[in-house]
Amino acid sequence: MTSTLITVAPTGAEASKAAAPALPVTLDELVVAAKECEAAGAAVVHVHIRDGAAQPTLDVGRLTDTVAALRAGTGLIVQLSTGGAVTDPFDRRLAVLDAGPDACSLTCGTVNFGDDVFMNPWPFVKDLYQLTQERQVVPEFELFDLGHVATLHRLLAEFGPPAGGHVHCDLVMGVPGGMAGDVATLAAAAAALPAGATWSATGIGRTTLPVMLGALGAGGHLRVGMEDTLTFSRGRPVARNAELVERAAELARLAQRPPMPPAEARSFLGIPARP
Ligand code: KMH
Ligand code: ZN
């Protein structure tokens, strides 16, 4: 059994700083959080950024500065979100790659997202996929529903392997409108993935623990962070992203699958080593 790739998603686009004061929204807060999470066992940081008013933004200048600051301050793999917020238009989401990240998220289909809709129609998905190939940015396929797995198969069949040559997916479970965050659904989704693909899983909100325990048991990897979970335990808000990584790392060690260091994660995901 291999080690465990731990991704931290520290901010997201949905939670507000007012409701979650521990959410990192400035560049300094993000870099501090990323450093703590790396020390706790994370290898990848999945990044959404905020503007001066702590609102989600896809500003390419800010994204470029963020990539540079995370590279200067950590050894983490920098994975930018191309999902953004549900209100972000497709052209701005494609332009995220102009910031030159190591990796990016690539969601494989539209999904109801609470009262909103997270739009990922096929023409956008295939354009984004081809852009990742052109720019050699390694995609992580975000799968919110079983239908997204079918779209992943179609992408690979029509356009070939991703940059880096390895298919790594993230099962995003428990979103209201997406697949359930339970072990039966996790097993079904993992079984449907392309041969040779590896996968992480994250459970939104109260599904975080069942999904994490199920993923470790099924040979999967882990994503945690305040993008997905704002409550550490019943009635106790998350104090720092690092405590979510610490808990994931502890469970991974108990499962005899210790956290994967960033350098090993680079070769695992097909991301070139840092010069
Ligand atoms: N904020 C969600 C609408 C991604 O980062 O690629 C989409 C999301 C997925 O978070
Ligand atoms: Zn995200």
Short mmCIF file of C-alpha atoms and ligand atoms in Angstrom, two decimals, residues 9 11-14 46-48 79-85 105 107 113 118 142 144 170 172 223 227-228, ligand 2:
data_model
loop_
_atom_site.label_atom_id
_atom_site.label_comp_id
_atom_site.label_asym_id
_atom_site.label_seq_id
_atom_site.Cartn_x
_atom_site.Cartn_y
_atom_site.Cartn_z
CA ALA A 9 -8.26 23.38 0.15
CA THR A 11 -10.35 28.91 1.37
CA GLY A 12 -12.88 28.04 -1.36
CA ALA A 13 -15.25 30.54 -2.89
CA GLU A 14 -18.31 30.12 -0.73
CA HIS A 46 -5.95 23.79 -3.92
CA VAL A 47 -6.25 27.54 -4.24
CA HIS A 48 -9.14 29.98 -4.48
CA GLN A 79 -3.16 23.71 -7.83
CA LEU A 80 -5.34 26.64 -8.90
CA SER A 81 -9.10 26.27 -8.99
CA THR A 82 -10.64 26.71 -12.42
CA GLY A 83 -14.04 26.21 -10.82
CA GLY A 84 -13.98 29.59 -9.12
CA ALA A 85 -17.35 30.71 -7.80
CA SER A 105 -8.83 21.55 -10.97
CA THR A 107 -14.65 19.66 -13.04
CA PHE A 113 -24.80 23.26 -5.90
CA PHE A 118 -22.07 24.94 -10.91
CA GLU A 142 -13.14 16.94 -9.95
CA PHE A 144 -19.15 15.65 -8.03
CA ASP A 170 -10.92 13.99 -6.68
CA VAL A 172 -16.16 15.69 -4.15
CA ARG A 223 -8.51 16.27 0.51
CA GLU A 227 -13.31 25.05 1.53
CA ASP A 228 -15.11 21.81 2.38
ZN ZN B 2 -12.35 24.51 -5.19
#
